[in-house]
GROMACS .gro file of C-alpha atoms in nm:
model
  383
    1MET     CA    1  -1.673  -0.002   0.428
    2MET     CA    2  -1.521   0.232   0.684
    3LYS     CA    3  -1.262  -0.029   0.776
    4HIS     CA    4  -1.147  -0.012   0.416
    5PHE     CA    5  -1.126   0.369   0.428
    6GLY     CA    6  -0.945   0.371   0.761
    7ARG     CA    7  -0.699   0.103   0.660
    8LEU     CA    8  -0.585   0.279   0.345
    9ALA     CA    9  -0.585   0.616   0.518
   10ALA     CA   10  -0.349   0.470   0.778
   11VAL     CA   11  -0.130   0.324   0.503
   12SER     CA   12  -0.113   0.665   0.333
   13LEU     CA   13   0.000   0.825   0.657
   14ALA     CA   14   0.254   0.550   0.721
   15VAL     CA   15   0.403   0.599   0.375
   16ALA     CA   16   0.439   0.972   0.436
   17LEU     CA   17   0.621   0.903   0.761
   18THR     CA   18   0.852   0.631   0.632
   19ALA     CA   19   0.943   0.831   0.323
   20GLY     CA   20   1.050   1.124   0.534
   21CYS     CA   21   0.767   1.352   0.426
   22SER     CA   22   0.643   1.453   0.766
   23THR     CA   23   0.450   1.761   0.657
   24THR     CA   24   0.160   1.814   0.893
   25THR     CA   25  -0.043   2.062   0.688
   26VAL     CA   26  -0.096   2.039   0.314
   27THR     CA   27  -0.086   2.363   0.120
   28ASP     CA   28  -0.428   2.465  -0.015
   29SER     CA   29  -0.476   2.324  -0.364
   30ALA     CA   30  -0.694   2.598  -0.506
   31ALA     CA   31  -0.407   2.648  -0.751
   32VAL     CA   32  -0.516   2.326  -0.919
   33ALA     CA   33  -0.806   2.514  -1.071
   34GLN     CA   34  -0.571   2.786  -1.196
   35ASP     CA   35  -0.367   2.525  -1.381
   36GLN     CA   36  -0.663   2.435  -1.599
   37SER     CA   37  -0.694   2.582  -1.946
   38SER     CA   38  -0.937   2.870  -2.006
   39HIS     CA   39  -1.157   2.636  -2.208
   40ALA     CA   40  -1.172   2.389  -1.920
   41LEU     CA   41  -1.263   2.664  -1.676
   42LYS     CA   42  -1.546   2.782  -1.900
   43SER     CA   43  -1.693   2.430  -1.909
   44ALA     CA   44  -1.639   2.354  -1.540
   45VAL     CA   45  -1.944   2.251  -1.340
   46PRO     CA   46  -2.084   2.509  -1.096
   47GLN     CA   47  -1.942   2.477  -0.744
   48ASP     CA   48  -2.139   2.520  -0.425
   49PRO     CA   49  -1.908   2.691  -0.171
   50ALA     CA   50  -2.099   2.528   0.114
   51LEU     CA   51  -2.021   2.182  -0.021
   52ARG     CA   52  -1.672   2.236  -0.161
   53LEU     CA   53  -1.365   2.055  -0.027
   54THR     CA   54  -1.020   2.121  -0.175
   55THR     CA   55  -0.762   1.856  -0.250
   56ALA     CA   56  -0.560   1.986   0.043
   57GLU     CA   57  -0.853   1.933   0.277
   58VAL     CA   58  -0.913   1.581   0.147
   59MET     CA   59  -0.545   1.494   0.196
   60ASN     CA   60  -0.559   1.620   0.552
   61ILE     CA   61  -0.873   1.414   0.615
   62LEU     CA   62  -0.704   1.100   0.487
   63ALA     CA   63  -0.404   1.160   0.711
   64GLY     CA   64  -0.610   1.269   1.011
   65ALA     CA   65  -0.724   1.089   1.323
   66ASP     CA   66  -1.092   1.134   1.233
   67ALA     CA   67  -1.072   0.967   0.891
   68ASP     CA   68  -1.332   0.711   0.999
   69ASN     CA   69  -1.588   0.992   1.028
   70TYR     CA   70  -1.584   1.030   0.650
   71VAL     CA   71  -1.688   0.814   0.356
   72LEU     CA   72  -1.502   0.896   0.034
   73ILE     CA   73  -1.722   0.805  -0.264
   74ASP     CA   74  -1.604   0.773  -0.624
   75SER     CA   75  -1.903   0.864  -0.844
   76ARG     CA   76  -1.740   0.762  -1.171
   77PRO     CA   77  -1.833   0.444  -1.361
   78ALA     CA   78  -1.692   0.127  -1.204
   79THR     CA   79  -1.443   0.075  -1.487
   80LYS     CA   80  -1.280   0.409  -1.404
   81PHE     CA   81  -1.262   0.317  -1.035
   82LEU     CA   82  -1.098  -0.017  -1.111
   83ALA     CA   83  -0.838   0.153  -1.330
   84GLY     CA   84  -0.735   0.394  -1.057
   85HIS     CA   85  -0.892   0.559  -0.754
   86VAL     CA   86  -0.799   0.760  -0.447
   87PRO     CA   87  -0.680   0.542  -0.157
   88GLY     CA   88  -0.967   0.473   0.080
   89ALA     CA   89  -1.246   0.548  -0.165
   90ILE     CA   90  -1.543   0.323  -0.233
   91SER     CA   91  -1.715   0.293  -0.569
   92ILE     CA   92  -2.077   0.405  -0.606
   93PRO     CA   93  -2.133   0.520  -0.965
   94LYS     CA   94  -2.380   0.805  -0.989
   95ALA     CA   95  -2.602   0.586  -1.207
   96LYS     CA   96  -2.636   0.339  -0.918
   97MET     CA   97  -2.654   0.597  -0.639
   98GLN     CA   98  -3.026   0.565  -0.578
   99GLN     CA   99  -3.013   0.192  -0.509
  100GLN     CA  100  -2.704   0.228  -0.287
  101LEU     CA  101  -2.828   0.508  -0.062
  102ALA     CA  102  -2.951   0.269   0.205
  103THR     CA  103  -2.597   0.134   0.252
  104LEU     CA  104  -2.452   0.472   0.348
  105PRO     CA  105  -2.430   0.598   0.709
  106LYS     CA  106  -2.606   0.922   0.799
  107ASP     CA  107  -2.382   0.994   1.096
  108LYS     CA  108  -2.071   1.033   0.880
  109THR     CA  109  -1.972   1.295   0.625
  110LEU     CA  110  -2.009   1.176   0.266
  111VAL     CA  111  -1.743   1.316   0.032
  112PHE     CA  112  -1.819   1.273  -0.338
  113TYR     CA  113  -1.564   1.304  -0.617
  114CYS     CA  114  -1.530   1.213  -0.983
  115GLY     CA  115  -1.316   1.313  -1.283
  116GLY     CA  116  -1.235   1.673  -1.200
  117LEU     CA  117  -1.369   2.024  -1.245
  118ASN     CA  118  -1.565   1.937  -1.559
  119CYS     CA  119  -1.728   1.622  -1.419
  120PRO     CA  120  -2.095   1.654  -1.318
  121LEU     CA  121  -2.128   1.311  -1.155
  122SER     CA  122  -2.015   1.393  -0.801
  123PRO     CA  123  -2.227   1.710  -0.766
  124ALA     CA  124  -2.529   1.519  -0.896
  125ALA     CA  125  -2.467   1.231  -0.654
  126ALA     CA  126  -2.431   1.478  -0.365
  127LYS     CA  127  -2.762   1.642  -0.451
  128MET     CA  128  -2.927   1.302  -0.462
  129ALA     CA  129  -2.792   1.219  -0.117
  130MET     CA  130  -2.915   1.549   0.031
  131ALA     CA  131  -3.256   1.500  -0.125
  132ASN     CA  132  -3.277   1.168   0.059
  133GLY     CA  133  -3.206   1.305   0.405
  134PHE     CA  134  -2.826   1.308   0.423
  135SER     CA  135  -2.715   1.630   0.589
  136LYS     CA  136  -2.338   1.574   0.609
  137VAL     CA  137  -2.240   1.599   0.244
  138LYS     CA  138  -1.936   1.747   0.069
  139VAL     CA  139  -1.813   1.757  -0.289
  140TRP     CA  140  -1.447   1.740  -0.385
  141TYR     CA  141  -1.473   1.906  -0.725
  142GLU     CA  142  -1.105   1.873  -0.817
  143GLY     CA  143  -1.139   1.496  -0.782
  144SER     CA  144  -0.895   1.244  -0.923
  145PRO     CA  145  -0.704   1.491  -1.146
  146GLY     CA  146  -0.647   1.718  -0.845
  147TRP     CA  147  -0.525   1.419  -0.644
  148ALA     CA  148  -0.262   1.332  -0.905
  149GLN     CA  149  -0.154   1.694  -0.958
  150ALA     CA  150  -0.095   1.727  -0.584
  151GLY     CA  151   0.169   1.453  -0.605
  152ASN     CA  152  -0.026   1.147  -0.490
  153TYR     CA  153  -0.057   0.794  -0.620
  154SER     CA  154  -0.377   0.605  -0.702
  155ILE     CA  155  -0.493   0.253  -0.626
  156ILE     CA  156  -0.552   0.015  -0.915
  157GLU     CA  157  -0.769  -0.295  -0.867
  158THR     CA  158  -0.719  -0.646  -1.005
  159LYS     CA  159  -0.953  -0.606  -1.302
  160GLY     CA  160  -0.799  -0.271  -1.379
  161LEU     CA  161  -0.450  -0.421  -1.388
  162GLN     CA  162  -0.572  -0.708  -1.606
  163LYS     CA  163  -0.717  -0.461  -1.855
  164LEU     CA  164  -0.401  -0.252  -1.847
  165GLN     CA  165  -0.188  -0.555  -1.930
  166THR     CA  166  -0.391  -0.629  -2.243
  167SER     CA  167  -0.402  -0.267  -2.358
  168ASN     CA  168  -0.156  -0.076  -2.574
  169LYS     CA  169  -0.094   0.177  -2.299
  170PRO     CA  170   0.274   0.195  -2.198
  171PHE     CA  171   0.337   0.119  -1.831
  172VAL     CA  172   0.584  -0.057  -1.605
  173LEU     CA  173   0.474  -0.306  -1.338
  174VAL     CA  174   0.715  -0.314  -1.043
  175ASP     CA  175   0.741  -0.584  -0.776
  176SER     CA  176   0.857  -0.409  -0.456
  177ARG     CA  177   0.918  -0.732  -0.261
  178PRO     CA  178   1.266  -0.870  -0.195
  179ALA     CA  179   1.430  -1.027  -0.501
  180MET     CA  180   1.399  -1.376  -0.352
  181LYS     CA  181   1.019  -1.342  -0.341
  182PHE     CA  182   1.013  -1.214  -0.698
  183GLN     CA  183   1.220  -1.506  -0.825
  184GLN     CA  184   0.982  -1.754  -0.666
  185ALA     CA  185   0.662  -1.610  -0.811
  186PHE     CA  186   0.567  -1.281  -0.973
  187ILE     CA  187   0.291  -1.127  -1.183
  188PRO     CA  188   0.372  -1.171  -1.554
  189GLY     CA  189   0.549  -0.870  -1.702
  190ALA     CA  190   0.671  -0.733  -1.369
  191VAL     CA  191   1.026  -0.618  -1.302
  192SER     CA  192   1.196  -0.658  -0.966
  193LEU     CA  193   1.285  -0.340  -0.776
  194PRO     CA  194   1.285  -0.419  -0.403
  195LYS     CA  195   1.189  -0.123  -0.188
  196ALA     CA  196   1.495  -0.178   0.030
  197GLU     CA  197   1.718  -0.137  -0.276
  198PHE     CA  198   1.526   0.149  -0.438
  199PRO     CA  199   1.801   0.413  -0.392
  200ARG     CA  200   2.065   0.208  -0.573
  201LYS     CA  201   1.838   0.049  -0.837
  202LYS     CA  202   1.598   0.330  -0.924
  203HIS     CA  203   1.763   0.347  -1.267
  204LEU     CA  204   1.548   0.044  -1.356
  205LEU     CA  205   1.248   0.274  -1.377
  206PRO     CA  206   1.166   0.424  -1.720
  207GLY     CA  207   1.361   0.729  -1.833
  208ASP     CA  208   1.038   0.898  -1.938
  209LYS     CA  209   0.890   1.005  -1.605
  210SER     CA  210   0.544   1.052  -1.757
  211THR     CA  211   0.523   0.674  -1.810
  212MET     CA  212   0.272   0.504  -1.582
  213VAL     CA  213   0.438   0.299  -1.306
  214VAL     CA  214   0.242   0.045  -1.099
  215PHE     CA  215   0.392  -0.097  -0.778
  216TYR     CA  216   0.276  -0.409  -0.594
  217CYS     CA  217   0.393  -0.637  -0.314
  218GLY     CA  218   0.243  -0.892  -0.073
  219GLY     CA  219  -0.111  -0.762  -0.036
  220TYR     CA  220  -0.297  -0.525   0.193
  221HIS     CA  221  -0.069  -0.595   0.490
  222CYS     CA  222   0.239  -0.504   0.286
  223GLN     CA  223   0.357  -0.142   0.279
  224LEU     CA  224   0.652  -0.189   0.044
  225SER     CA  225   0.459  -0.094  -0.269
  226HIS     CA  226   0.313   0.217  -0.105
  227GLN     CA  227   0.656   0.326   0.015
  228SER     CA  228   0.808   0.262  -0.329
  229ALA     CA  229   0.530   0.462  -0.496
  230LYS     CA  230   0.603   0.761  -0.274
  231MET     CA  231   0.973   0.733  -0.356
  232ALA     CA  232   0.894   0.725  -0.728
  233ILE     CA  233   0.682   1.038  -0.695
  234ASP     CA  234   0.971   1.206  -0.514
  235GLU     CA  235   1.187   1.114  -0.814
  236GLY     CA  236   0.949   1.302  -1.042
  237TYR     CA  237   0.723   1.027  -1.180
  238SER     CA  238   0.379   1.176  -1.241
  239LYS     CA  239   0.160   0.872  -1.311
  240VAL     CA  240   0.207   0.636  -1.017
  241SER     CA  241  -0.031   0.367  -0.896
  242VAL     CA  242  -0.027   0.093  -0.635
  243TYR     CA  243  -0.187  -0.248  -0.682
  244ALA     CA  244  -0.259  -0.276  -0.309
  245ALA     CA  245  -0.426  -0.618  -0.332
  246GLY     CA  246  -0.096  -0.748  -0.465
  247SER     CA  247   0.016  -1.102  -0.536
  248PRO     CA  248  -0.225  -1.271  -0.289
  249GLU     CA  249  -0.539  -1.145  -0.462
  250TRP     CA  250  -0.387  -1.201  -0.805
  251LYS     CA  251  -0.335  -1.566  -0.713
  252GLN     CA  252  -0.679  -1.594  -0.554
  253ALA     CA  253  -0.836  -1.469  -0.875
  254GLY     CA  254  -0.679  -1.766  -1.055
  255LEU     CA  255  -0.447  -1.546  -1.259
  256PRO     CA  256  -0.104  -1.674  -1.370
  257MET     CA  257   0.216  -1.626  -1.173
  258TRP     CA  258   0.558  -1.671  -1.324
  259GLY     CA  259   0.874  -1.773  -1.139
  260SER     CA  260   1.090  -2.063  -1.034
  261GLN     CA  261   0.869  -2.195  -0.756
  262GLY     CA  262   0.527  -2.039  -0.761
  263SER     CA  263   0.322  -2.214  -0.495
  264ALA     CA  264   0.575  -2.496  -0.452
  265GLY     CA  265   0.681  -2.617  -0.110
  266MET     CA  266   0.945  -2.464   0.110
  267GLN     CA  267   1.312  -2.492   0.030
  268THR     CA  268   1.519  -2.693   0.271
  269ALA     CA  269   1.857  -2.578   0.396
  270LYS     CA  270   2.146  -2.819   0.436
  271THR     CA  271   2.082  -2.832   0.809
  272GLY     CA  272   1.733  -2.969   0.753
  273LEU     CA  273   1.564  -2.646   0.861
  274ALA     CA  274   1.320  -2.506   0.608
  275GLU     CA  275   1.377  -2.141   0.524
  276THR     CA  276   1.026  -2.064   0.649
  277ILE     CA  277   0.863  -2.170   0.974
  278GLU     CA  278   0.499  -2.258   1.032
  279PRO     CA  279   0.302  -2.040   1.279
  280ALA     CA  280   0.227  -2.340   1.503
  281GLU     CA  281   0.595  -2.431   1.539
  282LEU     CA  282   0.687  -2.071   1.613
  283THR     CA  283   0.425  -2.060   1.887
  284GLN     CA  284   0.574  -2.373   2.043
  285LEU     CA  285   0.927  -2.232   2.033
  286MET     CA  286   0.810  -1.907   2.188
  287ALA     CA  287   0.631  -2.090   2.468
  288ALA     CA  288   0.945  -2.290   2.544
  289GLY     CA  289   1.170  -1.986   2.522
  290ASN     CA  290   1.388  -2.156   2.263
  291VAL     CA  291   1.389  -1.890   1.991
  292THR     CA  292   1.501  -1.534   1.922
  293ILE     CA  293   1.236  -1.335   1.736
  294VAL     CA  294   1.374  -1.059   1.515
  295ASP     CA  295   1.118  -0.799   1.400
  296VAL     CA  296   1.241  -0.636   1.078
  297ARG     CA  297   0.966  -0.374   1.039
  298THR     CA  298   1.025  -0.003   1.088
  299ALA     CA  299   1.091   0.138   1.434
  300GLU     CA  300   0.748   0.303   1.430
  301GLU     CA  301   0.571  -0.023   1.351
  302TYR     CA  302   0.769  -0.206   1.618
  303ALA     CA  303   0.686   0.059   1.879
  304ALA     CA  304   0.314   0.034   1.800
  305GLY     CA  305   0.310  -0.338   1.881
  306HIS     CA  306   0.533  -0.644   1.849
  307LEU     CA  307   0.571  -1.005   1.957
  308PRO     CA  308   0.672  -1.047   2.323
  309GLY     CA  309   1.050  -1.038   2.359
  310ALA     CA  310   1.115  -0.960   1.994
  311VAL     CA  311   1.439  -0.786   1.901
  312HIS     CA  312   1.411  -0.501   1.652
  313VAL     CA  313   1.642  -0.485   1.350
  314PHE     CA  314   1.519  -0.283   1.052
  315ASP     CA  315   1.534  -0.501   0.738
  316GLU     CA  316   1.732  -0.248   0.534
  317ASP     CA  317   2.001  -0.240   0.803
  318PHE     CA  318   2.108  -0.589   0.696
  319ILE     CA  319   2.201  -0.429   0.363
  320TYR     CA  320   2.334  -0.087   0.457
  321LYS     CA  321   2.441  -0.137   0.823
  322SER     CA  322   2.510  -0.509   0.828
  323GLU     CA  323   2.775  -0.514   1.100
  324ALA     CA  324   2.554  -0.330   1.350
  325ALA     CA  325   2.250  -0.536   1.250
  326LEU     CA  326   2.425  -0.871   1.289
  327ALA     CA  327   2.557  -0.767   1.629
  328LYS     CA  328   2.199  -0.775   1.756
  329LEU     CA  329   2.155  -1.141   1.660
  330PRO     CA  330   2.248  -1.431   1.891
  331ALA     CA  331   2.564  -1.632   1.830
  332SER     CA  332   2.368  -1.958   1.848
  333GLY     CA  333   2.017  -2.099   1.872
  334ARG     CA  334   1.702  -2.068   1.661
  335VAL     CA  335   1.631  -1.728   1.504
  336VAL     CA  336   1.302  -1.635   1.335
  337LEU     CA  337   1.253  -1.315   1.135
  338VAL     CA  338   0.905  -1.162   1.126
  339CYS     CA  339   0.738  -0.858   0.970
  340ALA     CA  340   0.379  -0.775   0.868
  341SER     CA  341   0.332  -0.996   0.562
  342GLY     CA  342   0.643  -1.214   0.529
  343ALA     CA  343   0.793  -1.009   0.246
  344ARG     CA  344   1.042  -0.800   0.442
  345ALA     CA  345   1.131  -1.094   0.666
  346GLY     CA  346   1.202  -1.303   0.356
  347GLY     CA  347   1.419  -1.029   0.212
  348ALA     CA  348   1.618  -0.999   0.534
  349TYR     CA  349   1.659  -1.378   0.538
  350ALA     CA  350   1.797  -1.376   0.183
  351THR     CA  351   2.038  -1.096   0.266
  352ILE     CA  352   2.167  -1.275   0.577
  353GLN     CA  353   2.218  -1.599   0.385
  354ALA     CA  354   2.382  -1.453   0.074
  355GLU     CA  355   2.555  -1.132   0.177
  356THR     CA  356   2.677  -1.171   0.536
  357ASN     CA  357   2.923  -1.381   0.735
  358TYR     CA  358   2.678  -1.446   1.019
  359ALA     CA  359   2.805  -1.767   1.180
  360ASN     CA  360   2.459  -1.883   1.289
  361LYS     CA  361   2.282  -1.838   0.954
  362ALA     CA  362   2.195  -2.211   0.936
  363LYS     CA  363   1.959  -2.160   1.232
  364VAL     CA  364   1.775  -1.864   1.078
  365GLN     CA  365   1.421  -1.893   0.942
  366TYR     CA  366   1.142  -1.648   0.869
  367LEU     CA  367   0.764  -1.647   0.908
  368ASP     CA  368   0.605  -1.621   0.564
  369SER     CA  369   0.264  -1.509   0.686
  370SER     CA  370   0.075  -1.191   0.768
  371ILE     CA  371   0.067  -1.081   1.131
  372SER     CA  372  -0.154  -0.820   1.300
  373TYR     CA  373   0.008  -0.677   1.611
  374ALA     CA  374  -0.154  -0.515   1.915
  375ALA     CA  375   0.007  -0.275   2.161
  376ASP     CA  376  -0.043  -0.521   2.449
  377GLY     CA  377   0.175  -0.785   2.281
  378SER     CA  378  -0.112  -0.994   2.147
  379TYR     CA  379  -0.112  -1.084   1.780
  380THR     CA  380  -0.305  -1.264   1.509
  381VAL     CA  381  -0.137  -1.465   1.234
  382GLY     CA  382  -0.281  -1.509   0.886
  383GLN     CA  383  -0.550  -1.242   0.884
   0.00000   0.00000   0.00000
């Protein structure tokens, strides 16, 4: 449970950094309450000052180093949670709170939220927790409306996206992966807007910025959708969500994927080299010293941990700074591009093959698999 909270909290912080929004302190969001109508204020639930957390405080918690000391609990019905929730939150509907109390840690601060200032579910759930011996309890009264008004995106789950697709609600589903990945297999109804090309293709987004926009990419290891969501918010879109589970979970759920290849085998280049390389073969090449590893993640990701001997070239540099990027690649020999999930590496591969004059492009492959990196150079593939 806390791993889930910590992981999405870290993703939220990474998005803020990569999008250039390096604000360290969020302005207090008490103004959210002032934005409500007088009728809404009259019907708002009573607030306990001793329990109250503002949206600003919750945002700072999510971005802070002690995020794992908190459990963010969505007290709304499960259907609401699936349709959109705050990154890092877990779902415990108030109606099921009593039977779930035993699963909650008493050494961490429980933060309850629901549907805003008029919603009684989170205060009721907090009282139930305190009555059962939990002493570290807070209520975020502004809840999900306050989160959106503060310029944040929500997380939509698989069942929520399924329901959205069959509803009459207008929305746009955006695939943030490189175009090559989209062409191979994509969620029905999605449009392709690669994160790397967002600045020059943002016109593909709806003209009405109140339209709901949902971004997805290659699963929990992939940050492209989160980064794209932040960029959309910066462009003025007010209803932005991320389908963080992405294409891997969609496939695992047995849901349809459209595209030219789907789950078909690897394409083979004229040289006989497949465009992708298997983890086992890459390990053998690394052990023999017969390969150049090119890490196409951000500089911050690379600095936090990378494969031994890997060269860093940011994936977008192959588009916008191609001459300098290609100068870092060897004139001959095997070259393997890697990232965190395979998406960015695949995009860089497609760019090199189609848009550059790199003389050694026939020897380039990429690893189409998730990788977890450690600061000591160790790594795990496929988890």
